[in-house]
mmCIF file of C-alpha atoms in Angstrom:
data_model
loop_
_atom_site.group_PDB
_atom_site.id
_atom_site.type_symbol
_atom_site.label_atom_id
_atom_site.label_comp_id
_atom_site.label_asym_id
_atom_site.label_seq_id
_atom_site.Cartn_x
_atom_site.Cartn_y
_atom_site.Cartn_z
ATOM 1 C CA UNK A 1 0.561 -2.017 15.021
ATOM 2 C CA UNK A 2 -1.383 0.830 16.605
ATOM 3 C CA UNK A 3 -1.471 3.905 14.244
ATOM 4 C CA UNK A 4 -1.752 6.708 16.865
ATOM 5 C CA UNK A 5 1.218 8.136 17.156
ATOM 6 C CA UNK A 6 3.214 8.286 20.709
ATOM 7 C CA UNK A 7 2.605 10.946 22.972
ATOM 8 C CA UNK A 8 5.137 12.120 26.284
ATOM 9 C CA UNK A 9 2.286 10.122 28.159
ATOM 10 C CA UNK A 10 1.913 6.339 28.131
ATOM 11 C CA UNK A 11 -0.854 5.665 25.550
ATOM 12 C CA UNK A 12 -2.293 2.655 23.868
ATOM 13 C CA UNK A 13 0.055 0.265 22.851
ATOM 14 C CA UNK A 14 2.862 2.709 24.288
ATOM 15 C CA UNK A 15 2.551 1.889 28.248
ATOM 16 C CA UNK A 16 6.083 0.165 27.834
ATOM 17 C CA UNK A 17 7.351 3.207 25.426
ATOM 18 C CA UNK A 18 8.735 2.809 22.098
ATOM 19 C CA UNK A 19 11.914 2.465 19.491
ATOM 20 C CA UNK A 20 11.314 5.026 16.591
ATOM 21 C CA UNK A 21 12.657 4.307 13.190
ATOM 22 C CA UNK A 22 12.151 7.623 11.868
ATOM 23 C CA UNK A 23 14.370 9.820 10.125
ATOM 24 C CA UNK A 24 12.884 12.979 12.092
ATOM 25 C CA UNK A 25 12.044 11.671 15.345
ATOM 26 C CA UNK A 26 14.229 8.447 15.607
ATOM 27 C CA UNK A 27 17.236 6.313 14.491
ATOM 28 C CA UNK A 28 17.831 7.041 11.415
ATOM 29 C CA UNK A 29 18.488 10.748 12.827
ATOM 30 C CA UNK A 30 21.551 9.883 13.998
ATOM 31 C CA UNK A 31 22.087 7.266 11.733
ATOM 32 C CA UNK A 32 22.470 9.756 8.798
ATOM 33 C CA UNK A 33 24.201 12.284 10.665
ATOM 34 C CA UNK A 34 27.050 10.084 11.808
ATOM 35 C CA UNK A 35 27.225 8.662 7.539
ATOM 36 C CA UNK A 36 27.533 12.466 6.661
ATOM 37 C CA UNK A 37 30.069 13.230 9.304
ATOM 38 C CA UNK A 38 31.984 10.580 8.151
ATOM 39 C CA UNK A 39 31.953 11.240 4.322
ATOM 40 C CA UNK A 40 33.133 14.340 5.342
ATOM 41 C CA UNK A 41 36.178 13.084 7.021
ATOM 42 C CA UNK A 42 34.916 13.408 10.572
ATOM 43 C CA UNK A 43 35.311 10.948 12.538
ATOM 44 C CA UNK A 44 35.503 9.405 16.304
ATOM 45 C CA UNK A 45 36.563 6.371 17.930
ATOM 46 C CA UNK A 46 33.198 3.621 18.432
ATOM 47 C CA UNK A 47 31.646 5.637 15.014
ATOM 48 C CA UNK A 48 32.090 2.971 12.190
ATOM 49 C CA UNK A 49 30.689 0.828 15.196
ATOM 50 C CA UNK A 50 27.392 2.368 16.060
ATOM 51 C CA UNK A 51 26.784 2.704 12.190
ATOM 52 C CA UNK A 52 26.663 -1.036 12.240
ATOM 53 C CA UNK A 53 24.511 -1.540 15.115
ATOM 54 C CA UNK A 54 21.750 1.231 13.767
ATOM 55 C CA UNK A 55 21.865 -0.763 10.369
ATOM 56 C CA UNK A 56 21.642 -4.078 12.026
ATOM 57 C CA UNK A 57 18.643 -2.521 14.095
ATOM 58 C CA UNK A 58 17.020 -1.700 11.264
ATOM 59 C CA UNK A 59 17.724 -5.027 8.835
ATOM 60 C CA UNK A 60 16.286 -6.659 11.684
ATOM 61 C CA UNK A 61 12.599 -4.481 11.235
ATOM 62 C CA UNK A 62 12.405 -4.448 7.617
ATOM 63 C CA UNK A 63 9.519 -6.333 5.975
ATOM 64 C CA UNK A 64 10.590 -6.112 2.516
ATOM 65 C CA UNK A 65 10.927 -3.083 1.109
ATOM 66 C CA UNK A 66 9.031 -1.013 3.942
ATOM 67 C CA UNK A 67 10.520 -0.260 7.822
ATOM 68 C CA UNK A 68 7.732 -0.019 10.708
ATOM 69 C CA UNK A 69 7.520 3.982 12.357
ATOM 70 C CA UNK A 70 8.010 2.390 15.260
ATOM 71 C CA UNK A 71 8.744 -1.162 17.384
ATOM 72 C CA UNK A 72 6.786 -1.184 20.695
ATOM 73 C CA UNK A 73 7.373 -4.388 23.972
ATOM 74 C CA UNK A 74 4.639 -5.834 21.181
ATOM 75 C CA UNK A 75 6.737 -6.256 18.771
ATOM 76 C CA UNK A 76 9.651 -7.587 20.823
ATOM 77 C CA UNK A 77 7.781 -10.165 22.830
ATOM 78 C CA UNK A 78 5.454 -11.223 20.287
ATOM 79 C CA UNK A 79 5.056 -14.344 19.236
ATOM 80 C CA UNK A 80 5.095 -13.344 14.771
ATOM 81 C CA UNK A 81 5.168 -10.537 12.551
ATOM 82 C CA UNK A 82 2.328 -9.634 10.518
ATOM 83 C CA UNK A 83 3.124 -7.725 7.658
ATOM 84 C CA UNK A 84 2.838 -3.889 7.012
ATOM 85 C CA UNK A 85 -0.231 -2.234 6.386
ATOM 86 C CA UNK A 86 0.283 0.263 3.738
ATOM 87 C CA UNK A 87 1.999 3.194 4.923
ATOM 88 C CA UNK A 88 3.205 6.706 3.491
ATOM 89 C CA UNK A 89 6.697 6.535 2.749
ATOM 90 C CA UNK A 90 7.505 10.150 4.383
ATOM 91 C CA UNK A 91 10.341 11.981 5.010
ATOM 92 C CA UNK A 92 9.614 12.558 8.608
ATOM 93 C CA UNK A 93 8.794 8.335 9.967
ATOM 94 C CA UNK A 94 8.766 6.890 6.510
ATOM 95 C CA UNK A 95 10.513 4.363 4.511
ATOM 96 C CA UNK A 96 12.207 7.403 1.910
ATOM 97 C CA UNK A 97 13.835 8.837 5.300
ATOM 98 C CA UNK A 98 15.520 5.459 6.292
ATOM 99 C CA UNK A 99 16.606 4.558 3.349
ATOM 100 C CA UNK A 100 18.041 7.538 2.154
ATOM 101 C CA UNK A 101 19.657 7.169 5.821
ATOM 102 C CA UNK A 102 20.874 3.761 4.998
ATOM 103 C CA UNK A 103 21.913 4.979 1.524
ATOM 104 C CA UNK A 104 24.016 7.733 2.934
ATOM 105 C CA UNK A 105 25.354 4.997 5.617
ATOM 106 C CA UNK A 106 26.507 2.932 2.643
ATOM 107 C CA UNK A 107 28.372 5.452 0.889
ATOM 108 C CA UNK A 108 30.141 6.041 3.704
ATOM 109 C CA UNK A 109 31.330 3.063 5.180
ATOM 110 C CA UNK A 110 32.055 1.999 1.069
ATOM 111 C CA UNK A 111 29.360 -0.529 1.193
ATOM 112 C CA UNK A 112 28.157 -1.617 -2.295
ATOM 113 C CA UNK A 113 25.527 -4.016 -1.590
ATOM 114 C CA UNK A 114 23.320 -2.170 1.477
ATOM 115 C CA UNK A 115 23.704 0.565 -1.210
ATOM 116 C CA UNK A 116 21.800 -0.977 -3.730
ATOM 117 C CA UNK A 117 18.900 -2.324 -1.418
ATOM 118 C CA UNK A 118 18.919 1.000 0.316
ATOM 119 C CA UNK A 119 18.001 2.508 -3.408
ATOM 120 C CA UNK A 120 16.077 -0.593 -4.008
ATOM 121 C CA UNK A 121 13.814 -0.111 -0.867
ATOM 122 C CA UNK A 122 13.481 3.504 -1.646
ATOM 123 C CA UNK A 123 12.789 2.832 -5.463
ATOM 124 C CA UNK A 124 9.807 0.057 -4.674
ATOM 125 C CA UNK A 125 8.607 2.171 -1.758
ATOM 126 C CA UNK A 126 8.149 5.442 -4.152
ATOM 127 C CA UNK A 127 6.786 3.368 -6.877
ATOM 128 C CA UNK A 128 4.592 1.749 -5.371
ATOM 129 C CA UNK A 129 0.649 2.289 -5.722
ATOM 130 C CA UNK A 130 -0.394 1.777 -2.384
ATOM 131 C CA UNK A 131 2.197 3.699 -0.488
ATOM 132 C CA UNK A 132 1.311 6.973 -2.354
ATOM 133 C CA UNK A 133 -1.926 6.481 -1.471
ATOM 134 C CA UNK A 134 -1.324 6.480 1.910
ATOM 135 C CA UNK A 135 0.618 10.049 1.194
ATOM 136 C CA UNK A 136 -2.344 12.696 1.124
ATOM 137 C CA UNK A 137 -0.400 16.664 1.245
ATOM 138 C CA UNK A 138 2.452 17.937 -0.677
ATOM 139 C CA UNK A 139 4.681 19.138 1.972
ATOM 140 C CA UNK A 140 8.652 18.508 2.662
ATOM 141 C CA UNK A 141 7.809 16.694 6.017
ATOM 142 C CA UNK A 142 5.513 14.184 5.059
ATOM 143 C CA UNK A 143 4.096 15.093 1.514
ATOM 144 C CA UNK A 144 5.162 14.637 -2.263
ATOM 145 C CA UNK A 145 6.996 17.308 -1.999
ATOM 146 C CA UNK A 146 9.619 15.575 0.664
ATOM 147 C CA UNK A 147 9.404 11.895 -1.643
ATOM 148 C CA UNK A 148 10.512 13.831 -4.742
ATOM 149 C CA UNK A 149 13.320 15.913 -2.755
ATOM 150 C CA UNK A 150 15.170 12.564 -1.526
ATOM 151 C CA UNK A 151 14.447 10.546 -4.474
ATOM 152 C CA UNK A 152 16.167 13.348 -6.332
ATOM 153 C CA UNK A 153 19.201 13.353 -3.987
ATOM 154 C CA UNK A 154 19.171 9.842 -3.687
ATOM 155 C CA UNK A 155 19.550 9.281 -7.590
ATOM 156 C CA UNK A 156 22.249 11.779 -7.420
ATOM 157 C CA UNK A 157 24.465 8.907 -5.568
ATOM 158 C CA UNK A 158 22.976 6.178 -6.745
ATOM 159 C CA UNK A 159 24.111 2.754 -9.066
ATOM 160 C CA UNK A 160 23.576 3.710 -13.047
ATOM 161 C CA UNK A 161 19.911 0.926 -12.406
ATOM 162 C CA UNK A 162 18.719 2.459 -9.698
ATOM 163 C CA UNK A 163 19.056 6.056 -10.240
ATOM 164 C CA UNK A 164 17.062 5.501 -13.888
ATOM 165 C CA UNK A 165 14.215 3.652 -11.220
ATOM 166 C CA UNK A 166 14.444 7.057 -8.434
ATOM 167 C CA UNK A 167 14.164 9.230 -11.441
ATOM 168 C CA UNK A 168 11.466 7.459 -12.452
ATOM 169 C CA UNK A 169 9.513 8.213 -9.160
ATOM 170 C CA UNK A 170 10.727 11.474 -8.915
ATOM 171 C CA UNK A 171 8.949 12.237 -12.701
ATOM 172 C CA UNK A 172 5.444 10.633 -11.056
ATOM 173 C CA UNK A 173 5.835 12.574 -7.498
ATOM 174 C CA UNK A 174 6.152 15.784 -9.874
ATOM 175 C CA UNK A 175 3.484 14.906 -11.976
ATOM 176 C CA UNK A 176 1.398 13.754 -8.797
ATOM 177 C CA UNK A 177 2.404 17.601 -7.306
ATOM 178 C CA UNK A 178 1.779 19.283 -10.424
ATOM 179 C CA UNK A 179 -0.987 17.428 -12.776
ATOM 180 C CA UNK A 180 -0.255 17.998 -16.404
ATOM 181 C CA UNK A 181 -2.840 21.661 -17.062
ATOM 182 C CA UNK A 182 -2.885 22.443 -13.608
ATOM 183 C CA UNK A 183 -1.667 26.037 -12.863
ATOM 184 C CA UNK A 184 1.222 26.040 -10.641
ATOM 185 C CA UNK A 185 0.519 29.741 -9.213
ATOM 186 C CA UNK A 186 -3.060 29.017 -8.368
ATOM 187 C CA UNK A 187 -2.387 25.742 -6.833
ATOM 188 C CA UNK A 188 1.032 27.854 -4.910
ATOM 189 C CA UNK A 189 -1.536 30.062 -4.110
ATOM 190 C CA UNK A 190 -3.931 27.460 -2.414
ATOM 191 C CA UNK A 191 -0.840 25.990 -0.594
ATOM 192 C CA UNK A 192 -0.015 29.062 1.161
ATOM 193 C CA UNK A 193 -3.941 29.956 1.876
ATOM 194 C CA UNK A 194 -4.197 26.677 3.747
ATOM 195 C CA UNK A 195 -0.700 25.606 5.014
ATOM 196 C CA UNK A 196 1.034 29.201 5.283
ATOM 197 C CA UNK A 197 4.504 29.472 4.539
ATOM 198 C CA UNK A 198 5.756 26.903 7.268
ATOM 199 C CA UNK A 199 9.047 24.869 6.351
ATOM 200 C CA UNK A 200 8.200 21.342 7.416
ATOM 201 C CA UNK A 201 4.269 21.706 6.461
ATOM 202 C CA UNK A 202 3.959 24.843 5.004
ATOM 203 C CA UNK A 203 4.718 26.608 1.605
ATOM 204 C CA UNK A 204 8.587 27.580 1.833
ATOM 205 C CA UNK A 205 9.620 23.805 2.705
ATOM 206 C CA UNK A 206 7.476 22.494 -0.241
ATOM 207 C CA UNK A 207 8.805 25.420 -2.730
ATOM 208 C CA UNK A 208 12.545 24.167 -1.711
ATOM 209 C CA UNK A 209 11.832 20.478 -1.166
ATOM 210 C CA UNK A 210 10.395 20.489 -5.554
ATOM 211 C CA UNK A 211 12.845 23.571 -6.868
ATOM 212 C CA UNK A 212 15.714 20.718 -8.109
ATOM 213 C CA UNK A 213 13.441 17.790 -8.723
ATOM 214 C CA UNK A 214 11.365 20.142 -11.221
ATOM 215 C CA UNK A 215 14.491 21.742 -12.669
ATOM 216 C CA UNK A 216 16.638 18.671 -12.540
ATOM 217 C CA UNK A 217 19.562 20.862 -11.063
ATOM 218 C CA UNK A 218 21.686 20.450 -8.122
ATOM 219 C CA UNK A 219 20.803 22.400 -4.905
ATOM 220 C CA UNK A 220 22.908 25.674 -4.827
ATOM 221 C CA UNK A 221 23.196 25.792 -1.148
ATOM 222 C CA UNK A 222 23.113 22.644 1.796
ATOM 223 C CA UNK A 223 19.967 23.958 2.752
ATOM 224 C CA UNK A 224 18.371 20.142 3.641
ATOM 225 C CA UNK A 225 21.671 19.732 6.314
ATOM 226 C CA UNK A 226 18.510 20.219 8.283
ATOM 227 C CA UNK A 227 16.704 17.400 7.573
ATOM 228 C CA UNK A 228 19.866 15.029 7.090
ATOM 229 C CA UNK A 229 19.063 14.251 3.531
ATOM 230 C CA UNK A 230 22.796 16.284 2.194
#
């Protein structure tokens, strides 16, 4: 897969354009925003419908537990599959935004078993070694900071086995955040020097996106509606 990202103009490996899997910039968008109409009783005719066709879109891309950014002409006229290079699993394109997509999907349409390997996927993919690797800031968009914030929600709704497994990754995200003797001010204080106080990349978003992981509370407000994750 080429790993520069697609720009309005035709780049490498884009000349043919591209099918984003992304919770920010792609199907999983409106994936999770028709699941969370419909768990809130609102509903249109051809809805249940294009739920199934985004979640058969995406089954289709999955390579175990991880879901490609992206699917380019490549990918649909090639000859194989090669497996995923190790990727962050970020809010914004990664695997924590899908399936937290597909887990919200689930819930809605009453779907016990693409529950479990929605929480499954999103368990493995936050556990997993290489993948935070891959993960390199703290913010909401594509940082710890974002991980810890859905696997929080996501255990919230989660099956009694998997929400032990997301609390388990939301402990190491906060620990990975925040190593044990660190100072949280000073290292609050570096964030804003070098970020600012930006939502998606900045300070605020990464203040909001740990304030219930670290407390172990529920949000007070909806104020993630924004990034489809509640």
């Amino acid at each position: 897969m080429d790993r520069r990202r697609p720009v309005r103009q035709a780049g490498p490996g884009f000349s043919h354009g591209h099918a984003n899997n992304g919770l920010a910039h792609g199907i999983a968008g409106p994936l999770a925003l028709l699941a969370l109409a419909l768990r809130r009783g609102v509903e249109v005719e051809g809805q249940h419908a294009a739920i199934r066709t985004v979640l058969a879109w995406l089954e289709r891309w999955r390579d175990r537990h991880v879901w490609p950014y992206w699917i380019t002409s490549a990918h649909l006229t090639g000859p194989d599959r090669r497996p995923l290079a190790p990727q962050r699993p970020s809010w914004c394109y990664g695997t924590a935004g899908v399936a937290r997509a597909q887990q919200l999907a689930a819930l809605a349409l009453g779907d016990p078993r693409l529950r479990h390997q929605a929480e499954s996927a999103l368990a493995t993919a936050l556990l997993d070694p290489l993948a935070l690797a891959a993960t390199t800031d703290v913010s909401a968009c594509h940082g710890y900071a974002g991980l810890a914030h859905i696997a929080h929600r996501a255990a919230a709704n989660a099956s009694p086995c998997n929400a032990a497994r997301l609390r388990a990754a939301t402990a190491l995200l906060l620990d990975t955040t925040h190593p044990p003797g660190t100072d949280p001010d000073e290292q609050a204080r570096r964030l804003l020097a070098s970020a600012g106080p930006a939502f998606l990349d900045g300070a605020a978003g990464t203040a909001l996106a740990l304030l219930s992981p670290a407390s172990g509370t529920t949000p007070a407000t909806r104020w993630d509606a924004c990034l489809l994750t509640s």
